[in-house]
Amino acid sequence: MSEFLLLRRVPAARLQRVTIQESSPFPQDAAQAGIQDSRALAAMHSRRNTFRTWDLPREAMSKIPREWRIQTGLTQQVPGDLAPFVEWFNKQPEARERFRWALRDSLDELLDGQRTGRWAYQHLTKTEKTYLGTAVEVNLTKEFDIANGEDLDWSIAGLDIDCKFSKDLGGWEIPMEMYLCADHGKRGGHTNHAAVVTWMNDDTSEWAAGIVRITDERLRWKKELDANGDRVRAYNRDNKRKLSDRAKSEVYWLWGGLQTDLPTNLLRHLDPEARERILTASLPRRPSSGQQRLNQLFREVQDRIVGRQTVLTVGQQDDSPKRARGAREHLRPEGIVVLGHQGSHPHAARALELPVPIKGEWISTRLVPVSRDDARPKFSLDGQFWARACGNEPTNPAPDLPDSRKIDGPMD
Amino acid sequence: MSEFLLLRRVPAARLQRVTIQESSPFPQDAAQAGIQDSRALAAMHSRRNTFRTWDLPREAMSKIPREWRIQTGLTQQVPGDLAPFVEWFNKQPEARERFRWALRDSLDELLDGQRTGRWAYQHLTKTEKTYLGTAVEVNLTKEFDIANGEDLDWSIAGLDIDCKFSKDLGGWEIPMEMYLCADHGKRGGHTNHAAVVTWMNDDTSEWAAGIVRITDERLRWKKELDANGDRVRAYNRDNKRKLSDRAKSEVYWLWGGLQTDLPTNLLRHLDPEARERILTASLPRRPSSGQQRLNQLFREVQDRIVGRQTVLTVGQQDDSPKRARGAREHLRPEGIVVLGHQGSHPHAARALELPVPIKGEWISTRLVPVSRDDARPKFSLDGQFWARACGNEPTNPAPDLPDSRKIDGPMD
């Protein structure tokens, strides 16, 4: 142990909370203490990072009016005026994959599980919910590197188009500047613009994206006529209107309509008792700890991909991915391996016929030693074969899989 | 090296990009490949995490109309109706510290430097800029654990109050539901509500927070009267109105008015050439790397706190804090120590009379060996004294400061 000696005493008040004196109108604080750019004083009292748990929501995230129900696998004609947009999306590599992850990430960013522990849309505040549409637009813009439009959010294939999100299918709110209307004068749009309309429902892992040309006729009108017998436009408080129910048939749905594979919100869809065991995991007579919660996560959730977001939410601390690696050591005596993206891990996942994790993904599984002629998918390490355990096969400590990149003799 | 052998060949297509067949109306993808919850396919094409650099903005972040200029150190009478709110803020421990960090964090979250490399408000898209107010409200709500109001955002001291942010001093937009107005009928508020009005300018590190009771009179009216000679309310497109210039004197400013210590946006305020050297740092004939950029950061920015946000933005990768620790090894031969929050580091910082980093903060400084009777603040390690280098003292490799928690004989 090195000898370490401090030679100057520093006033003890330097980092302590300074008492506010009645005689001073303004509190002493970090600026006066010379640590203006340190979070030290704020961090002592911040409630932003307190660990807490959340309940399973009782109300649904999405409304799906009967008139707006859509099917999977639709084959629609592409309307000529929408063809440039549809072709553009079709040309983007893995567009559907990137679209569904942009939706997933938008909700996850708002949930901010690492700091808040939240894992469902319904845990958001009213104000945060209103921002989900913006987050979706921002992430799609980045994901597909879409340029700004002249008048609208985006320019796609050289044409202006807006991006609209609603958690309710058919609930998109269309502002005046998107369409021509004799009555709006200068406040209206230059032309009838197109919109990308998107929707997701994390309760059912469904989502959809469509393209529609907005017109005055395709938006809502009130049921009652005015005193002169004329139709009246149905505006909300912000002078926006929703699509009329009949306009549904004018929407061209990308990728055949209803999509059923929003990346799974693992904690949201977990068995409630398993979720409870994970989120309250602790050592005997100790408060819940991030490491114990992550150990329990990889005990309860086996043979499927666990993403970074789930790990951050369960850990609720800055270095949760490190704790995921820690779980590897803790679970080995129980026969469980936690495979990541490095070294022999992807090879092992592939050999076991499990999904293969990439960076920021993990998959755990329980292994048992098997004989060379065992029929299961297996791999060998130092002459011993290993396969995934079936049901009640007895526990056997799992092998320490090399996570350096050098492996002898992988056959793939 | 262990022997590692895979016994089952897995179809090679499993993780490769699947070609979209003309005959199939919908692309094969992750769902079909059995890796629905892996980001593998999306990650191959995502443009969201590409490293890029940004220019110093030419336009200002904030407008400060002459009528809304405010001073520091004001001593105002607290209006009786606002006293419960003011007292509540005064009762919160370190409220001013937590308020300024909530503002800082709100802008930093939107900048999302880790993923985008952005370091100035002006780098945000139009849509993101509109969200800054929401982010501020969300963070203040979490920071002070404020309950929802009956009609408005917040309930403070049992009373409804709204939170309004504007990047322009005096630019807050007030909706109808906040005040009484004979002309609004049902669309108006139940009463004249109070608002917390907040502002920040990252160009000048200034900010302010005030409390004001909203009334119809205190909001803007048009200069021109209508045909009947009546005054006309000045609404924007969303039926919101700003405070009139005269209403400025009705605002009670928390903490004495203008605050000049928004936590420094380090990259924004750095010498442009130093910033350029940091953000383009690379090994000879190699592309810029996160490790090289962080090494350069701690070379250029010495003797002041470097926060997590700066490290994430400079690193632009998931494990930037690890690279900050890596910089420690790289810079030791140059005599530079990078002090963190663990082990002997805070003690060393205190002994050297530097600000003391907490978790997620670092401070670098160049050390030289000195004699026992050197007058500078110093510490000793294994019998050698060390102090901060003055100007051109010759380079000497820095000591390896123990970062375990066990240290012999710190005197504080």
Coordinates of C-alpha atoms in Angstrom, one line a residue, chain A:
Chain A
M1 CA 0.0 0.0 0.0
S2 CA 1.4 3.4 -1.0
E3 CA 1.9 6.1 1.6
F4 CA -0.4 9.0 0.8
L5 CA -0.1 12.2 2.7
L6 CA -2.0 15.4 2.4
L7 CA 0.0 18.5 3.4
R8 CA -2.6 21.2 3.2
R9 CA -5.7 21.3 5.3
V10 CA -8.6 22.7 3.3
P11 CA -11.5 24.5 5.1
A12 CA -14.0 21.7 5.9
A13 CA -16.8 23.9 4.6
R14 CA -15.5 23.6 1.1
L15 CA -17.9 20.8 0.1
Q16 CA -20.3 20.7 2.9
R17 CA -23.8 22.2 2.6
V18 CA -23.6 25.8 3.6
T19 CA -26.2 27.0 6.0
I20 CA -28.3 29.8 4.6
Q21 CA -27.9 32.8 6.9
E22 CA -30.9 34.9 7.6
S23 CA -28.8 38.0 7.3
S24 CA -27.8 37.2 3.7
P25 CA -30.5 37.6 1.1
F26 CA -28.9 35.0 -1.2
P27 CA -27.6 31.6 -0.3
Q28 CA -23.9 30.8 -0.5
D29 CA -23.4 28.1 -2.9
A30 CA -21.2 26.4 -5.4
A31 CA -20.3 29.5 -7.3
Q32 CA -19.0 31.1 -4.1
A33 CA -17.3 27.9 -3.1
G34 CA -15.3 27.9 -6.3
I35 CA -17.0 24.7 -7.7
Q36 CA -19.5 26.3 -10.0
D37 CA -19.2 23.5 -12.5
S38 CA -19.5 20.7 -10.1
R39 CA -22.8 19.0 -9.4
A40 CA -21.7 18.3 -5.8
L41 CA -24.2 20.5 -3.9
A42 CA -27.1 19.7 -6.3
A43 CA -26.4 16.0 -6.2
M44 CA -26.8 15.8 -2.4
H45 CA -30.5 16.6 -2.7
S46 CA -31.6 15.6 -6.1
R47 CA -34.6 13.3 -6.3
R48 CA -34.2 12.6 -9.9
N49 CA -32.2 9.4 -9.4
T50 CA -34.0 7.7 -6.5
F51 CA -34.7 4.0 -7.1
R52 CA -38.4 3.3 -7.3
T53 CA -40.8 0.7 -8.7
W54 CA -43.9 1.2 -10.8
D55 CA -47.2 -0.6 -11.2
L56 CA -48.6 -2.4 -14.2
P57 CA -50.8 0.1 -15.9
R58 CA -54.6 -0.6 -15.8
E59 CA -55.6 1.6 -18.7
A60 CA -54.7 0.9 -22.3
M61 CA -52.0 3.0 -24.1
S62 CA -53.9 3.2 -27.5
K63 CA -57.4 3.8 -28.7
I64 CA -58.2 2.0 -32.0
P65 CA -61.6 3.1 -33.2
R66 CA -63.5 0.4 -35.1
E67 CA -63.3 2.5 -38.3
W68 CA -59.5 2.6 -38.1
R69 CA -58.8 -1.1 -37.6
I70 CA -56.2 -2.3 -40.1
Q71 CA -55.0 -5.7 -41.3
T72 CA -51.6 -7.3 -41.9
G73 CA -50.5 -8.2 -45.3
L74 CA -52.6 -5.7 -47.3
T75 CA -51.8 -5.3 -51.0
Q76 CA -52.8 -1.8 -52.0
Q77 CA -52.2 0.1 -55.2
V78 CA -49.8 2.9 -54.6
P79 CA -51.5 6.2 -55.5
G80 CA -49.5 7.9 -58.2
D81 CA -48.9 11.1 -56.2
L82 CA -47.5 9.1 -53.3
A83 CA -45.3 6.8 -55.4
P84 CA -42.1 8.9 -54.9
F85 CA -42.4 8.6 -51.1
V86 CA -43.2 4.9 -51.2
E87 CA -40.3 4.2 -53.5
W88 CA -38.0 6.2 -51.3
F89 CA -38.9 4.1 -48.3
N90 CA -38.6 0.9 -50.3
K91 CA -35.1 1.9 -51.4
Q92 CA -33.8 2.5 -47.8
P93 CA -31.9 -0.6 -46.7
E94 CA -33.7 -2.5 -43.9
A95 CA -36.2 0.4 -43.7
R96 CA -38.8 -1.6 -41.8
E97 CA -36.3 -2.8 -39.2
R98 CA -34.9 0.7 -38.7
F99 CA -38.4 2.2 -38.5
R100 CA -39.6 -0.2 -35.8
W101 CA -36.5 0.4 -33.7
A102 CA -36.8 4.2 -34.1
L103 CA -40.3 3.8 -32.6
R104 CA -39.1 1.6 -29.8
D105 CA -36.2 3.9 -29.0
S106 CA -38.4 7.0 -29.0
L107 CA -40.6 5.6 -26.2
D108 CA -37.6 4.2 -24.4
E109 CA -35.8 7.6 -24.4
L110 CA -38.9 9.2 -22.8
L111 CA -39.2 6.5 -20.3
D112 CA -35.6 7.1 -19.3
G113 CA -35.6 3.9 -17.3
Q114 CA -32.0 4.3 -16.2
R115 CA -33.0 7.3 -14.2
T116 CA -36.6 6.7 -13.4
G117 CA -37.2 2.9 -13.4
R118 CA -40.2 3.4 -15.6
W119 CA -41.1 0.6 -18.2
A120 CA -44.6 1.6 -19.6
Y121 CA -46.0 4.4 -21.6
Q122 CA -48.6 4.9 -18.9
H123 CA -45.8 5.8 -16.4
L124 CA -45.1 9.0 -18.3
T125 CA -46.4 12.4 -17.1
K126 CA -49.0 14.2 -19.2
T127 CA -46.4 16.6 -20.5
E128 CA -44.0 13.8 -21.5
K129 CA -46.8 11.9 -23.4
T130 CA -47.3 15.0 -25.6
Y131 CA -43.7 14.8 -26.6
L132 CA -43.7 11.2 -27.9
G133 CA -44.6 12.4 -31.4
T134 CA -41.7 14.8 -31.4
A135 CA -39.3 12.1 -30.2
V136 CA -40.5 9.8 -33.0
E137 CA -40.0 12.5 -35.6
V138 CA -36.6 13.4 -34.3
N139 CA -35.5 9.7 -34.3
L140 CA -36.9 9.0 -37.8
T141 CA -35.1 12.1 -39.1
K142 CA -31.8 10.9 -37.6
E143 CA -32.3 7.3 -38.5
F144 CA -33.0 8.0 -42.2
D145 CA -30.9 11.2 -42.4
I146 CA -34.0 13.1 -43.8
A147 CA -33.5 16.7 -44.8
N148 CA -35.7 19.5 -43.7
G149 CA -38.6 20.4 -46.0
E150 CA -39.3 23.9 -47.4
D151 CA -42.5 24.4 -45.5
L152 CA -42.9 21.1 -43.6
D153 CA -40.8 18.8 -41.4
W154 CA -39.2 16.7 -44.1
S155 CA -38.1 16.7 -47.7
I156 CA -38.3 13.2 -49.2
A157 CA -37.5 12.6 -52.9
G158 CA -37.4 16.4 -53.2
L159 CA -41.0 16.8 -51.9
D160 CA -42.3 18.3 -48.7
I161 CA -43.9 15.9 -46.3
D162 CA -44.8 16.1 -42.6
C163 CA -44.3 13.4 -40.0
K164 CA -47.3 12.8 -37.7
F165 CA -47.4 10.4 -34.8
S166 CA -50.4 9.4 -32.6
K167 CA -50.7 6.7 -30.0
D168 CA -54.3 6.3 -31.2
L169 CA -54.8 4.8 -34.6
G170 CA -56.3 7.5 -36.8
G171 CA -55.6 10.2 -34.1
W172 CA -53.1 12.3 -36.1
E173 CA -53.7 16.1 -35.7
I174 CA -53.3 18.0 -38.9
P175 CA -52.5 21.8 -38.8
M176 CA -53.8 24.3 -41.3
E177 CA -50.5 24.8 -43.1
M178 CA -50.7 21.2 -44.5
Y179 CA -53.7 21.7 -46.8
L180 CA -55.5 24.1 -49.1
C181 CA -58.6 25.7 -47.8
A182 CA -60.5 28.7 -49.3
D183 CA -61.5 29.9 -45.8
H184 CA -58.0 30.0 -44.3
G185 CA -56.4 32.5 -46.5
K186 CA -52.8 33.2 -45.6
R187 CA -52.9 30.8 -42.6
G188 CA -53.5 27.8 -44.9
G189 CA -51.0 25.7 -46.8
H190 CA -49.6 26.4 -50.3
T191 CA -50.9 23.1 -51.5
N192 CA -52.3 19.8 -50.2
H193 CA -49.3 18.2 -48.6
A194 CA -48.6 14.5 -47.9
A195 CA -48.0 13.1 -44.4
V196 CA -46.3 10.1 -43.0
V197 CA -48.7 8.9 -40.3
T198 CA -47.3 6.5 -37.7
W199 CA -48.7 4.7 -34.7
M200 CA -47.5 2.3 -32.0
N201 CA -49.1 0.4 -29.2
D202 CA -46.7 -0.9 -26.6
D203 CA -49.4 -2.9 -24.9
T204 CA -49.8 -5.2 -27.9
S205 CA -46.4 -4.6 -29.7
E206 CA -48.3 -3.4 -32.7
W207 CA -47.3 -0.5 -35.0
A208 CA -48.0 0.9 -38.4
A209 CA -46.8 3.6 -40.8
G210 CA -48.8 5.0 -43.7
I211 CA -48.6 7.8 -46.2
V212 CA -51.6 10.0 -47.0
R213 CA -52.3 13.2 -49.0
I214 CA -54.1 15.7 -46.7
T215 CA -57.1 17.6 -48.2
D216 CA -59.8 19.7 -46.6
E217 CA -62.3 17.0 -47.6
R218 CA -60.4 14.2 -45.9
L219 CA -60.4 16.0 -42.6
R220 CA -63.2 16.0 -40.1
W221 CA -66.3 18.1 -40.3
K222 CA -68.8 18.5 -37.5
K223 CA -72.0 16.5 -37.6
E224 CA -74.2 19.6 -37.1
L225 CA -74.5 22.2 -39.9
D226 CA -74.3 25.9 -39.1
A227 CA -77.3 28.4 -39.2
N228 CA -76.9 28.7 -43.0
G229 CA -77.0 25.0 -43.5
D230 CA -73.2 24.9 -44.3
R231 CA -70.8 22.2 -43.0
V232 CA -68.5 23.3 -40.2
R233 CA -64.9 22.2 -39.9
A234 CA -64.1 20.3 -36.7
Y235 CA -61.1 22.0 -35.1
N236 CA -59.5 21.3 -31.8
R237 CA -58.3 24.1 -29.5
D238 CA -55.0 24.4 -31.6
N239 CA -56.9 24.7 -34.9
K240 CA -55.9 21.2 -35.9
R241 CA -58.2 18.6 -37.4
K242 CA -58.1 14.8 -37.5
L243 CA -58.6 12.6 -40.5
S244 CA -62.2 11.7 -41.2
D245 CA -63.0 8.0 -40.8
R246 CA -63.6 7.7 -44.6
A247 CA -60.1 9.0 -45.2
K248 CA -58.7 5.7 -43.8
S249 CA -59.1 4.1 -47.3
E250 CA -56.9 6.9 -48.7
V251 CA -53.9 5.9 -46.6
Y252 CA -51.2 3.8 -48.3
W253 CA -49.9 1.6 -45.6
L254 CA -46.1 0.8 -45.7
W255 CA -45.1 -2.9 -45.4
G256 CA -48.7 -4.2 -45.8
G257 CA -50.6 -2.5 -43.0
L258 CA -50.6 -3.6 -39.4
Q259 CA -47.1 -4.6 -38.0
T260 CA -47.0 -6.9 -35.1
D261 CA -43.4 -6.8 -34.1
L262 CA -42.7 -3.6 -32.3
P263 CA -39.5 -4.7 -30.5
T264 CA -40.7 -6.2 -27.2
N265 CA -40.8 -4.1 -24.1
L266 CA -39.5 -6.9 -22.0
L267 CA -40.3 -5.6 -18.6
R268 CA -43.8 -4.5 -19.7
H269 CA -44.7 -8.0 -21.0
L270 CA -43.0 -10.1 -18.4
D271 CA -45.0 -12.3 -16.0
P272 CA -45.9 -9.8 -13.2
E273 CA -44.5 -12.1 -10.5
A274 CA -41.2 -12.5 -12.3
R275 CA -41.0 -8.7 -12.8
E276 CA -41.7 -8.2 -9.1
R277 CA -38.9 -10.7 -8.2
I278 CA -36.5 -8.9 -10.5
L279 CA -37.2 -5.4 -9.4
T280 CA -37.1 -6.1 -5.6
A281 CA -34.2 -8.6 -5.7
S282 CA -31.8 -8.2 -2.8
L283 CA -29.4 -10.1 -0.6
P284 CA -31.0 -11.3 2.7
R285 CA -31.9 -8.3 5.0
R286 CA -30.3 -5.8 2.5
P287 CA -32.0 -3.2 0.3
S288 CA -32.5 -4.0 -3.3
S289 CA -29.3 -3.6 -5.3
G290 CA -28.6 -3.1 -9.0
Q291 CA -26.4 -6.2 -9.1
Q292 CA -29.0 -8.4 -7.4
R293 CA -31.7 -7.1 -9.7
L294 CA -29.6 -7.9 -12.8
N295 CA -28.7 -11.3 -11.5
Q296 CA -32.4 -12.0 -11.1
L297 CA -33.2 -10.6 -14.5
F298 CA -30.9 -13.1 -16.2
R299 CA -32.2 -15.9 -13.9
E300 CA -35.9 -15.2 -14.9
V301 CA -35.4 -14.3 -18.5
Q302 CA -33.6 -17.0 -20.4
D303 CA -33.2 -17.9 -24.0
R304 CA -34.2 -14.5 -25.4
I305 CA -32.5 -11.3 -26.2
V306 CA -32.3 -8.8 -23.3
G307 CA -31.5 -5.3 -24.6
R308 CA -29.6 -2.4 -23.2
Q309 CA -32.7 -0.5 -22.3
T310 CA -34.0 -3.4 -20.1
V311 CA -30.6 -3.7 -18.4
L312 CA -30.5 0.1 -17.7
T313 CA -34.0 0.1 -16.3
V314 CA -33.5 -2.9 -14.0
G315 CA -30.1 -1.5 -12.9
Q316 CA -31.2 2.1 -12.4
Q317 CA -27.6 3.2 -12.2
D318 CA -24.9 4.6 -14.5
D319 CA -22.9 1.5 -15.0
S320 CA -25.6 -1.1 -15.5
P321 CA -23.9 -2.8 -18.4
K322 CA -21.0 -3.5 -16.1
R323 CA -23.4 -5.2 -13.7
A324 CA -24.7 -7.3 -16.6
R325 CA -21.1 -8.6 -16.9
G326 CA -21.1 -9.0 -13.1
A327 CA -24.2 -11.2 -13.4
R328 CA -22.1 -13.6 -15.5
E329 CA -19.8 -14.3 -12.5
H330 CA -22.8 -14.5 -10.0
L331 CA -24.8 -17.0 -12.1
R332 CA -22.1 -19.4 -13.2
P333 CA -22.5 -21.5 -10.1
E334 CA -26.2 -21.9 -11.0
G335 CA -25.3 -23.2 -14.4
I336 CA -26.4 -20.0 -16.2
V337 CA -24.2 -18.3 -18.8
V338 CA -24.9 -14.7 -19.8
L339 CA -23.8 -14.4 -23.4
G340 CA -22.8 -11.0 -24.8
H341 CA -21.4 -9.9 -28.2
Q342 CA -17.7 -10.5 -27.7
G343 CA -15.2 -13.3 -28.0
S344 CA -16.7 -16.8 -28.0
H345 CA -20.1 -15.7 -26.9
P346 CA -21.8 -15.1 -30.3
H347 CA -20.3 -18.5 -31.5
A348 CA -21.7 -20.2 -28.4
A349 CA -25.2 -18.6 -29.0
R350 CA -25.1 -19.7 -32.6
A351 CA -24.1 -23.2 -31.7
L352 CA -26.8 -23.5 -29.1
E353 CA -29.3 -22.2 -31.8
L354 CA -30.1 -19.1 -29.7
P355 CA -30.5 -15.6 -31.1
V356 CA -27.1 -14.0 -31.3
P357 CA -26.6 -10.9 -29.3
I358 CA -24.9 -7.8 -30.8
K359 CA -23.3 -5.0 -28.8
G360 CA -25.8 -3.8 -26.1
E361 CA -27.6 -7.1 -26.1
W362 CA -27.4 -10.2 -23.9
I363 CA -28.9 -13.6 -23.7
S364 CA -28.8 -16.0 -20.8
T365 CA -29.3 -19.7 -20.8
R366 CA -28.7 -22.6 -18.4
L367 CA -26.2 -25.2 -19.6
V368 CA -25.5 -28.8 -18.6
P369 CA -22.6 -31.0 -19.6
V370 CA -23.6 -33.6 -22.1
S371 CA -22.0 -36.5 -23.9
R372 CA -20.6 -36.3 -27.5
D373 CA -23.7 -38.2 -28.8
D374 CA -26.3 -36.0 -27.2
A375 CA -28.8 -34.9 -29.9
R376 CA -29.1 -31.3 -28.7
P377 CA -27.3 -28.3 -30.3
K378 CA -24.1 -28.1 -28.4
F379 CA -20.5 -26.9 -28.3
S380 CA -17.4 -28.2 -26.7
L381 CA -14.9 -26.4 -24.5
D382 CA -11.7 -28.1 -23.3
G383 CA -13.1 -31.5 -24.3
Q384 CA -16.4 -31.2 -22.5
F385 CA -19.7 -30.8 -24.5
W386 CA -22.3 -28.4 -23.3
A387 CA -26.0 -28.0 -24.3
R388 CA -29.0 -26.1 -23.0
A389 CA -30.5 -27.7 -19.9
C390 CA -34.0 -29.3 -20.3
G391 CA -36.4 -28.6 -17.5
N392 CA -35.2 -30.3 -14.3
E393 CA -31.8 -31.5 -15.2
P394 CA -29.6 -31.0 -12.1
T395 CA -27.7 -27.8 -11.7
N396 CA -24.0 -27.9 -12.7
P397 CA -21.7 -24.9 -12.6
A398 CA -21.4 -23.4 -16.1
P399 CA -18.1 -23.1 -17.9
D400 CA -16.2 -19.8 -18.1
L401 CA -16.6 -19.0 -21.8
P402 CA -13.5 -17.2 -23.2
D403 CA -14.6 -13.6 -24.0
S404 CA -11.3 -12.7 -25.7
R405 CA -11.6 -12.7 -29.4
K406 CA -9.2 -15.6 -29.8
I407 CA -10.9 -19.0 -30.0
D408 CA -9.6 -22.2 -31.2
G409 CA -11.5 -23.9 -34.0
P410 CA -15.0 -22.4 -34.3
M411 CA -16.4 -24.2 -37.3
D412 CA -18.6 -21.5 -38.8

